[in-house]
Amino acid sequence: MADARRSMTPFYAGLGAIAVVGAVLIGMRMRNTSAPLTLGPPIGPIAPGPRGVVYGSDSASVEITEFADFECGFCAQFATVQMPDVKTRLIATGRVRWRFVHFPLPMHRNAPEAHLAAACAGRQDRFWEMHDVIYQNQSEWVRSRRPAAALEGYALRLGLDGARYRQCVSQREAWSQVLADRALGDSLSVGGTPTFYINGREWETRDYSADRIRAVVDSIAPPAPAGATPLR
Amino acid sequence: MAAAVLALLGLLLATYLLLHRLGFTGPLICGSSASCDTVQASRYAAFLGIPVAAWGVGGYATLLAVALAGLQPQWAERREPTLWLAILSGLGVAFTAYLTYLELFVIYAVCRWCLASGGIIVAVFGVSLAGLRREKAPDS
């Protein structure tokens, strides 16, 4: 039996070597969250017309534009986990103005209905509440065969005028806004969601956590009083 | 031995895909040109509420354990480990066929890492079937 064990030793050593090499290769692919905060070249005004939906102060020195798809899981994760922190620390304090741009992706079957629903809620000045509830319930309406019914349920729960909402959705009154936003993204060659622009420059990042956003905002417009985190 | 090596390769691959799904590797973007991102961001990236890649990690870890158990002296002459390898990898092949169908005809995106995993599970199945035939041969 000892001989049998000895004869297997090279095999186990080889298996261990494969495991170690594999683990190292995976480790090399891990996201580097300490990468520099890089912004792409300026592309001019991000929204020449009334594109997107704005949240925050007009006098904020930093504008962050988010191209997002309501059916995108990463967008939902960002909206439900990171965005509350961004709202509290950056938007509510007047440092950042947020611009949400509709960018439904062709591969997402129910996304157009969701974007239309949010745009219709926007016509009753309730876009951001609808935005939150759509993301919070993404797993429900994404799987639904009748997403419009689920979305209408959210709208009514928020207290929207049901008749106006139904009219807007059935006549697709707000659809042109979604299309115009989508066209803006196409003109900027937005390839996926979420994609962020900060003061008209693409934010090339793999890590869009609230802390990271705060760091990049600090590097552009240091918070008062002085003592902003220096750009690495 | 071949089954153990293949199962280990599958385990590493599934671990990478699970880390990608959880956001530790790769860009966290829907709709990028990388088809794996499209597949991972789709509603089919979870089965019974658990990420498909996590099923892969569990499945390959089980296959690896069974394959290594079958190499131990007390099990080396017995048929059960090879039979269990064939059953488990057969289930894996069926699940992989279902996932590949979804990629080709529902999601319209093919993830090359998922295909590689499919190749590995088919190879484990083939190796275990060959093992079963070899074990049966002396009696026939």
Short mmCIF file of C-alpha atoms in Angstrom, two decimals:
data_model
loop_
_atom_site.label_atom_id
_atom_site.label_comp_id
_atom_site.label_asym_id
_atom_site.label_seq_id
_atom_site.Cartn_x
_atom_site.Cartn_y
_atom_site.Cartn_z
CA MET A 1 0.00 0.00 0.00
CA ALA A 2 2.92 2.30 0.78
CA ASP A 3 4.26 1.63 -2.72
CA ALA A 4 0.90 2.51 -4.24
CA ARG A 5 0.86 5.77 -2.29
CA ARG A 6 4.40 6.56 -3.38
CA SER A 7 3.57 5.89 -7.04
CA MET A 8 0.69 8.36 -6.82
CA THR A 9 2.86 11.15 -5.42
CA PRO A 10 3.84 12.65 -8.82
CA PHE A 11 0.16 12.67 -9.82
CA TYR A 12 -0.91 14.52 -6.68
CA ALA A 13 2.01 16.93 -7.10
CA GLY A 14 0.89 17.62 -10.67
CA LEU A 15 -2.70 18.13 -9.55
CA GLY A 16 -1.52 20.56 -6.88
CA ALA A 17 0.58 22.43 -9.43
CA ILE A 18 -2.44 22.80 -11.73
CA ALA A 19 -4.49 24.12 -8.80
CA VAL A 20 -1.81 26.66 -7.87
CA VAL A 21 -1.30 27.87 -11.46
CA GLY A 22 -5.09 28.15 -11.90
CA ALA A 23 -5.47 30.12 -8.68
CA VAL A 24 -2.68 32.51 -9.72
CA LEU A 25 -4.27 33.06 -13.15
CA ILE A 26 -7.64 33.79 -11.55
CA GLY A 27 -5.98 36.15 -9.08
CA MET A 28 -4.41 38.07 -11.95
CA ARG A 29 -7.87 38.61 -13.45
CA MET A 30 -9.31 40.05 -10.24
CA ARG A 31 -10.40 43.66 -10.49
CA ASN A 32 -7.76 46.11 -9.41
CA THR A 33 -9.74 48.48 -7.22
CA SER A 34 -6.72 50.63 -6.50
CA ALA A 35 -6.31 51.58 -10.17
CA PRO A 36 -5.91 55.31 -10.88
CA LEU A 37 -9.03 57.43 -11.31
CA THR A 38 -8.99 58.01 -15.03
CA LEU A 39 -11.32 60.06 -17.16
CA GLY A 40 -11.46 59.95 -20.94
CA PRO A 41 -10.90 62.98 -23.17
CA PRO A 42 -13.48 65.79 -23.04
CA ILE A 43 -16.29 65.28 -25.55
CA GLY A 44 -18.10 68.57 -25.00
CA PRO A 45 -21.56 68.99 -23.51
CA ILE A 46 -23.01 65.57 -22.79
CA ALA A 47 -26.58 66.59 -23.35
CA PRO A 48 -27.07 69.34 -25.91
CA GLY A 49 -30.83 69.07 -25.64
CA PRO A 50 -33.20 68.07 -22.89
CA ARG A 51 -31.75 64.57 -22.68
CA GLY A 52 -32.03 62.35 -19.68
CA VAL A 53 -33.60 63.06 -16.35
CA VAL A 54 -31.75 65.30 -13.93
CA TYR A 55 -31.58 65.01 -10.15
CA GLY A 56 -29.74 67.51 -8.01
CA SER A 57 -28.77 71.14 -7.90
CA ASP A 58 -28.30 73.19 -11.09
CA SER A 59 -25.35 74.88 -9.39
CA ALA A 60 -23.49 71.63 -8.64
CA SER A 61 -19.96 71.79 -10.03
CA VAL A 62 -19.91 68.15 -11.10
CA GLU A 63 -22.43 66.48 -13.38
CA ILE A 64 -22.45 62.70 -13.61
CA THR A 65 -24.32 61.17 -16.50
CA GLU A 66 -25.37 57.55 -16.26
CA PHE A 67 -26.46 55.55 -19.28
CA ALA A 68 -28.57 52.79 -17.80
CA ASP A 69 -30.86 49.93 -18.68
CA PHE A 70 -33.60 48.98 -16.20
CA GLU A 71 -33.22 45.29 -17.06
CA CYS A 72 -29.46 45.26 -16.53
CA GLY A 73 -28.51 43.44 -13.33
CA PHE A 74 -25.39 45.57 -12.81
CA CYS A 75 -27.45 48.77 -13.14
CA ALA A 76 -29.91 47.42 -10.56
CA GLN A 77 -27.07 46.56 -8.22
CA PHE A 78 -25.66 50.05 -8.59
CA ALA A 79 -29.05 51.73 -8.16
CA THR A 80 -30.02 49.78 -5.06
CA VAL A 81 -26.65 49.43 -3.32
CA GLN A 82 -24.47 52.42 -4.32
CA MET A 83 -26.89 55.11 -5.42
CA PRO A 84 -28.47 55.76 -1.99
CA ASP A 85 -25.01 56.63 -0.69
CA VAL A 86 -24.31 58.85 -3.72
CA LYS A 87 -27.62 60.65 -3.16
CA THR A 88 -26.92 61.30 0.50
CA ARG A 89 -23.26 62.29 0.30
CA LEU A 90 -22.95 63.94 -3.09
CA ILE A 91 -26.30 64.94 -4.56
CA ALA A 92 -28.09 66.09 -1.39
CA THR A 93 -25.04 68.13 -0.42
CA GLY A 94 -25.18 70.01 -3.72
CA ARG A 95 -21.84 68.76 -5.01
CA VAL A 96 -23.16 66.55 -7.80
CA ARG A 97 -25.97 66.76 -10.32
CA TRP A 98 -27.03 63.33 -11.62
CA ARG A 99 -28.34 62.78 -15.14
CA PHE A 100 -30.03 59.47 -15.91
CA VAL A 101 -30.11 58.64 -19.62
CA HIS A 102 -32.40 55.87 -20.88
CA PHE A 103 -30.35 53.23 -22.67
CA PRO A 104 -32.46 50.06 -23.08
CA LEU A 105 -30.30 47.34 -24.60
CA PRO A 106 -31.64 45.32 -27.54
CA MET A 107 -30.99 42.01 -25.77
CA HIS A 108 -33.34 42.88 -22.89
CA ARG A 109 -36.89 41.94 -23.81
CA ASN A 110 -38.78 43.85 -21.13
CA ALA A 111 -36.49 46.88 -20.86
CA PRO A 112 -38.46 49.07 -23.33
CA GLU A 113 -41.64 48.69 -21.23
CA ALA A 114 -39.75 49.61 -18.07
CA HIS A 115 -38.16 52.69 -19.62
CA LEU A 116 -41.50 53.79 -21.03
CA ALA A 117 -43.10 53.31 -17.59
CA ALA A 118 -40.41 55.40 -15.91
CA ALA A 119 -40.65 58.12 -18.55
CA CYS A 120 -44.43 58.21 -18.11
CA ALA A 121 -43.97 58.50 -14.35
CA GLY A 122 -41.62 61.37 -15.14
CA ARG A 123 -44.50 63.15 -16.84
CA GLN A 124 -46.10 63.27 -13.41
CA ASP A 125 -42.78 64.36 -11.84
CA ARG A 126 -42.33 60.94 -10.22
CA PHE A 127 -39.49 59.58 -12.36
CA TRP A 128 -37.02 58.95 -9.55
CA GLU A 129 -39.51 57.15 -7.33
CA MET A 130 -40.47 54.94 -10.27
CA HIS A 131 -36.76 54.48 -11.10
CA ASP A 132 -36.15 53.15 -7.57
CA VAL A 133 -39.16 50.85 -7.48
CA ILE A 134 -38.42 49.43 -10.96
CA TYR A 135 -34.89 48.50 -9.90
CA GLN A 136 -35.98 47.19 -6.50
CA ASN A 137 -38.47 44.85 -8.18
CA GLN A 138 -36.32 43.97 -11.19
CA SER A 139 -36.41 40.24 -10.55
CA GLU A 140 -40.23 40.33 -10.63
CA TRP A 141 -41.08 42.26 -13.81
CA VAL A 142 -38.10 40.96 -15.77
CA ARG A 143 -39.50 37.44 -15.51
CA SER A 144 -43.07 38.51 -16.10
CA ARG A 145 -44.81 37.73 -19.36
CA ARG A 146 -46.89 40.86 -18.83
CA PRO A 147 -44.33 43.38 -17.55
CA ALA A 148 -46.65 46.31 -18.33
CA ALA A 149 -49.16 45.05 -15.75
CA ALA A 150 -46.46 44.71 -13.07
CA LEU A 151 -45.09 48.16 -13.89
CA GLU A 152 -48.56 49.70 -13.75
CA GLY A 153 -48.96 48.13 -10.32
CA TYR A 154 -45.83 49.94 -9.12
CA ALA A 155 -47.08 53.23 -10.60
CA LEU A 156 -50.41 52.93 -8.83
CA ARG A 157 -48.69 51.94 -5.59
CA LEU A 158 -46.66 55.15 -5.84
CA GLY A 159 -49.90 57.10 -6.11
CA LEU A 160 -49.61 58.18 -9.74
CA ASP A 161 -52.72 59.29 -11.59
CA GLY A 162 -53.70 55.92 -13.07
CA ALA A 163 -55.67 57.29 -16.03
CA ARG A 164 -52.86 59.61 -17.09
CA TYR A 165 -50.28 56.88 -16.64
CA ARG A 166 -52.28 54.34 -18.68
CA GLN A 167 -52.89 56.92 -21.42
CA CYS A 168 -49.17 57.74 -21.55
CA VAL A 169 -48.17 54.06 -21.73
CA SER A 170 -50.84 52.91 -24.18
CA GLN A 171 -50.19 55.83 -26.53
CA ARG A 172 -46.43 55.55 -25.92
CA GLU A 173 -46.43 59.30 -25.34
CA ALA A 174 -43.04 59.34 -23.61
CA TRP A 175 -41.38 56.85 -25.95
CA SER A 176 -39.75 59.58 -28.06
CA GLN A 177 -37.82 60.66 -24.94
CA VAL A 178 -36.47 57.14 -24.49
CA LEU A 179 -35.53 56.95 -28.17
CA ALA A 180 -33.80 60.34 -28.04
CA ASP A 181 -31.78 59.23 -25.01
CA ARG A 182 -30.88 55.97 -26.70
CA ALA A 183 -29.78 57.92 -29.80
CA LEU A 184 -27.56 60.11 -27.62
CA GLY A 185 -25.86 57.00 -26.26
CA ASP A 186 -25.44 55.57 -29.74
CA SER A 187 -23.86 58.83 -30.92
CA LEU A 188 -21.33 58.51 -28.07
CA SER A 189 -20.74 54.82 -28.91
CA VAL A 190 -21.95 53.71 -25.50
CA GLY A 191 -21.39 49.96 -25.57
CA GLY A 192 -23.02 48.79 -22.36
CA THR A 193 -24.65 49.77 -19.11
CA PRO A 194 -24.01 51.34 -16.76
CA THR A 195 -21.70 53.78 -18.51
CA PHE A 196 -20.73 56.97 -16.73
CA TYR A 197 -19.61 60.38 -17.92
CA ILE A 198 -18.31 62.92 -15.46
CA ASN A 199 -18.41 66.53 -16.59
CA GLY A 200 -18.52 65.39 -20.20
CA ARG A 201 -15.65 62.91 -19.97
CA GLU A 202 -16.12 59.18 -19.99
CA TRP A 203 -15.21 57.58 -16.71
CA GLU A 204 -13.24 54.49 -17.66
CA THR A 205 -13.66 52.34 -14.62
CA ARG A 206 -14.40 48.82 -13.52
CA ASP A 207 -15.23 49.93 -10.01
CA TYR A 208 -18.15 52.33 -9.73
CA SER A 209 -18.78 52.03 -6.02
CA ALA A 210 -20.05 55.08 -4.13
CA ASP A 211 -16.65 55.48 -2.46
CA ARG A 212 -14.93 55.47 -5.84
CA ILE A 213 -17.37 58.03 -7.23
CA ARG A 214 -16.76 60.22 -4.20
CA ALA A 215 -13.01 59.96 -4.75
CA VAL A 216 -13.26 61.04 -8.37
CA VAL A 217 -15.61 63.91 -7.46
CA ASP A 218 -13.18 65.00 -4.74
CA SER A 219 -10.40 65.03 -7.31
CA ILE A 220 -12.39 67.34 -9.60
CA ALA A 221 -14.03 69.57 -7.03
CA PRO A 222 -12.47 69.26 -3.58
CA PRO A 223 -15.00 69.55 -0.79
CA ALA A 224 -14.93 72.68 1.33
CA PRO A 225 -13.01 73.31 3.48
CA ALA A 226 -9.82 72.33 1.68
CA GLY A 227 -8.39 68.88 2.33
CA ALA A 228 -9.63 66.83 -0.56
CA THR A 229 -8.16 63.42 -1.24
CA PRO A 230 -5.40 63.91 -3.81
CA LEU A 231 -5.75 62.18 -7.16
CA ARG A 232 -3.60 59.07 -7.23
CA MET B 1 -6.66 10.09 -13.08
CA ALA B 2 -7.81 11.85 -16.24
CA ALA B 3 -11.21 12.46 -14.67
CA ALA B 4 -9.59 14.10 -11.62
CA VAL B 5 -7.47 16.41 -13.79
CA LEU B 6 -10.47 17.35 -15.93
CA ALA B 7 -12.64 17.93 -12.85
CA LEU B 8 -9.95 20.20 -11.38
CA LEU B 9 -9.76 22.21 -14.61
CA GLY B 10 -13.56 22.49 -14.61
CA LEU B 11 -13.52 23.60 -10.97
CA LEU B 12 -11.01 26.37 -11.74
CA LEU B 13 -13.05 27.50 -14.75
CA ALA B 14 -16.33 27.51 -12.82
CA THR B 15 -14.66 29.41 -9.96
CA TYR B 16 -13.50 32.08 -12.41
CA LEU B 17 -17.01 32.36 -13.87
CA LEU B 18 -18.54 32.59 -10.39
CA LEU B 19 -16.12 35.36 -9.41
CA HIS B 20 -17.04 37.14 -12.66
CA ARG B 21 -20.72 36.77 -11.86
CA LEU B 22 -20.15 38.16 -8.36
CA GLY B 23 -18.26 41.11 -9.77
CA PHE B 24 -14.73 40.31 -8.68
CA THR B 25 -13.36 39.92 -12.20
CA GLY B 26 -14.07 41.58 -15.53
CA PRO B 27 -16.12 44.68 -16.30
CA LEU B 28 -19.46 45.02 -14.53
CA ILE B 29 -21.32 46.01 -17.65
CA CYS B 30 -24.37 44.67 -19.45
CA GLY B 31 -24.26 44.49 -23.22
CA SER B 32 -20.55 44.86 -23.73
CA SER B 33 -19.05 43.15 -26.73
CA ALA B 34 -17.92 40.25 -24.55
CA SER B 35 -20.54 37.53 -24.92
CA CYS B 36 -19.79 36.13 -21.46
CA ASP B 37 -20.98 39.42 -19.97
CA THR B 38 -24.17 39.17 -21.98
CA VAL B 39 -24.77 35.62 -20.80
CA GLN B 40 -23.85 36.41 -17.19
CA ALA B 41 -26.14 39.45 -17.17
CA SER B 42 -29.09 37.53 -18.58
CA ARG B 43 -31.96 36.22 -16.48
CA TYR B 44 -30.75 32.67 -17.21
CA ALA B 45 -27.48 33.18 -15.32
CA ALA B 46 -29.16 31.74 -12.23
CA PHE B 47 -30.85 28.37 -11.78
CA LEU B 48 -33.24 27.90 -8.84
CA GLY B 49 -32.00 31.23 -7.53
CA ILE B 50 -28.35 30.15 -7.46
CA PRO B 51 -25.84 31.40 -10.04
CA VAL B 52 -25.21 28.78 -12.72
CA ALA B 53 -21.48 29.16 -12.12
CA ALA B 54 -22.03 28.21 -8.45
CA TRP B 55 -23.74 25.01 -9.61
CA GLY B 56 -20.63 24.45 -11.73
CA VAL B 57 -18.31 24.93 -8.75
CA GLY B 58 -20.37 22.50 -6.67
CA GLY B 59 -20.64 19.98 -9.49
CA TYR B 60 -16.96 19.97 -10.39
CA ALA B 61 -15.91 19.86 -6.71
CA THR B 62 -18.11 16.78 -6.27
CA LEU B 63 -16.67 15.17 -9.42
CA LEU B 64 -13.14 15.89 -8.19
CA ALA B 65 -13.89 14.37 -4.81
CA VAL B 66 -15.39 11.22 -6.37
CA ALA B 67 -12.50 10.92 -8.85
CA LEU B 68 -9.91 11.24 -6.06
CA ALA B 69 -11.83 8.78 -3.88
CA GLY B 70 -11.76 6.30 -6.76
CA LEU B 71 -7.95 6.49 -6.79
CA GLN B 72 -7.62 5.45 -3.15
CA PRO B 73 -6.37 1.86 -2.65
CA GLN B 74 -9.57 0.71 -0.92
CA TRP B 75 -11.71 1.94 -3.86
CA ALA B 76 -9.33 1.40 -6.78
CA GLU B 77 -10.72 -2.06 -7.65
CA ARG B 78 -14.36 -1.16 -7.15
CA ARG B 79 -16.81 -0.04 -9.78
CA GLU B 80 -18.90 2.42 -7.74
CA PRO B 81 -16.68 5.53 -8.07
CA THR B 82 -16.58 5.23 -11.88
CA LEU B 83 -20.31 4.60 -11.97
CA TRP B 84 -20.95 7.71 -9.86
CA LEU B 85 -18.62 9.71 -12.09
CA ALA B 86 -20.63 8.61 -15.13
CA ILE B 87 -23.97 9.44 -13.47
CA LEU B 88 -22.88 12.86 -12.17
CA SER B 89 -21.07 13.90 -15.35
CA GLY B 90 -24.05 12.63 -17.38
CA LEU B 91 -26.27 15.03 -15.42
CA GLY B 92 -23.67 17.73 -16.08
CA VAL B 93 -23.76 17.03 -19.82
CA ALA B 94 -27.57 17.31 -19.84
CA PHE B 95 -27.44 20.62 -17.92
CA THR B 96 -24.72 21.90 -20.24
CA ALA B 97 -26.83 20.99 -23.28
CA TYR B 98 -29.72 22.99 -21.83
CA LEU B 99 -27.47 26.00 -21.14
CA THR B 100 -25.94 25.86 -24.62
CA TYR B 101 -29.44 25.77 -26.13
CA LEU B 102 -30.28 28.92 -24.14
CA GLU B 103 -27.12 30.65 -25.36
CA LEU B 104 -27.72 29.78 -29.01
CA PHE B 105 -31.47 30.24 -29.32
CA VAL B 106 -32.65 32.44 -26.45
CA ILE B 107 -29.83 34.74 -25.31
CA TYR B 108 -28.15 34.85 -28.75
CA ALA B 109 -24.69 35.07 -27.19
CA VAL B 110 -22.16 32.30 -26.72
CA CYS B 111 -19.67 32.51 -23.86
CA ARG B 112 -16.44 30.77 -24.79
CA TRP B 113 -15.66 29.94 -21.16
CA CYS B 114 -19.05 28.24 -20.87
CA LEU B 115 -18.25 26.26 -24.02
CA ALA B 116 -14.90 25.27 -22.53
CA SER B 117 -16.70 24.05 -19.42
CA GLY B 118 -19.09 22.11 -21.66
CA GLY B 119 -16.12 20.46 -23.37
CA ILE B 120 -14.65 19.48 -20.00
CA ILE B 121 -17.85 17.90 -18.68
CA VAL B 122 -18.30 15.95 -21.94
CA ALA B 123 -14.71 14.74 -21.60
CA VAL B 124 -15.30 13.65 -17.97
CA PHE B 125 -18.40 11.77 -19.13
CA GLY B 126 -16.44 10.11 -21.95
CA VAL B 127 -13.58 9.13 -19.65
CA SER B 128 -15.95 7.66 -17.06
CA LEU B 129 -17.87 5.70 -19.72
CA ALA B 130 -14.58 4.32 -21.04
CA GLY B 131 -13.66 3.39 -17.45
CA LEU B 132 -16.94 1.54 -17.01
CA ARG B 133 -16.36 -0.40 -20.24
CA ARG B 134 -12.84 -1.32 -19.15
CA GLU B 135 -14.09 -2.55 -15.78
CA LYS B 136 -16.79 -4.62 -17.48
CA ALA B 137 -14.45 -6.16 -20.06
CA PRO B 138 -12.76 -8.82 -17.82
CA ASP B 139 -16.15 -10.42 -17.02
CA SER B 140 -17.36 -10.58 -20.63
#
